[in-house]
C-alpha positions as CSV (number, residue, x, y, z in Angstrom):
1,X,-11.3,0.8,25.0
2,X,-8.9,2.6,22.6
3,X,-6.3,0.6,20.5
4,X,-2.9,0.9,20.1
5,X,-1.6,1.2,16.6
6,X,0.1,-2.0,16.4
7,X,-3.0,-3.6,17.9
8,X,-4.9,-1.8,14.8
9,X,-2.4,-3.2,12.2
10,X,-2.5,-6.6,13.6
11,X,-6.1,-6.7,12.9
12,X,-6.1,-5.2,9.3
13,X,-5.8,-8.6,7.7
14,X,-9.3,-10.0,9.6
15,X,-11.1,-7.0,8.0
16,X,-13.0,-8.5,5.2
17,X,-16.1,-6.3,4.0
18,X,-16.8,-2.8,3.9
19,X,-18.5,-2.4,7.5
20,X,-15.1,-3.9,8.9
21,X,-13.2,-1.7,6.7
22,X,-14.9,1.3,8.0
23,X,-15.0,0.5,11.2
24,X,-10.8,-0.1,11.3
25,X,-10.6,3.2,9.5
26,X,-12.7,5.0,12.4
27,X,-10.4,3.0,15.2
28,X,-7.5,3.9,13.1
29,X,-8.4,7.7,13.0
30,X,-9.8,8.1,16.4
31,X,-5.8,6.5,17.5
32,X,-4.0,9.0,15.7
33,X,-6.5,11.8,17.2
34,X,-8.2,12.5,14.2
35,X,-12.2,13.3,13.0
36,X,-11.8,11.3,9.8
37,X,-9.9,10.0,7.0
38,X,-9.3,7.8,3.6
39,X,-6.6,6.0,2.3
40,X,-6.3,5.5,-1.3
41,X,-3.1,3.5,-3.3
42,X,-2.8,4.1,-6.8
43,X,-5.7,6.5,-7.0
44,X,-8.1,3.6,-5.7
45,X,-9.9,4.7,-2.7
46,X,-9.1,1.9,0.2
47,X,-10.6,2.7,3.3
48,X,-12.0,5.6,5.1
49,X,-14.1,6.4,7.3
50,X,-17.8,8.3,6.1
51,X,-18.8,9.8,3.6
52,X,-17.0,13.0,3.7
53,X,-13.6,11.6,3.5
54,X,-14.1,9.5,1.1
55,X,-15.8,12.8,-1.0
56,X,-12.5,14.8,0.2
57,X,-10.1,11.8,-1.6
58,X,-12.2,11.6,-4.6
59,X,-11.9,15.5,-5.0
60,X,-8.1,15.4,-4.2
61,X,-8.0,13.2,-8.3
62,X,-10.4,15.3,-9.9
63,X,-9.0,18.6,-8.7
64,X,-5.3,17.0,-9.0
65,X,-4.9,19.0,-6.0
66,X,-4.4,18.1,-2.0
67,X,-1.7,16.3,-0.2
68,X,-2.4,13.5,-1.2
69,X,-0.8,13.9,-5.3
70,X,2.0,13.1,-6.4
């Protein structure tokens, strides 16, 4: 059964380890009709989903390229 949004950010706070953090990152993506993504705050790489996206953030910083620099 797919999630809502809001149903997804009323469960953000219960998400305690990386598997949990991973798997509201995949819910989170798969909501908003997407294959993958990361979220990072201050450069610090938060959640995401596999590998890849967390390799596409990273490169984002080192590159100082991507949408999302400031």
């Amino acid at each position: 059964m797919a999630l809502t949004v809001q149903e997804l950010l009323d469960r953000l706070p219960a998400t305690v380890n990386e598997a949990e953090r991973r798997e509201w990152a995949t819910a989170c993506a798969h909501a908003l009709g997407l294959g993958g993504m990361a979220i990072s705050l201050d450069r610090e790489l938060v959640w995401f989903t596999d590998d890849t996206s967390a390799r596409l953030e990273d490169l984002q910083f080192v590159l100082g390229q991507g949408p999302g620099c400031s």
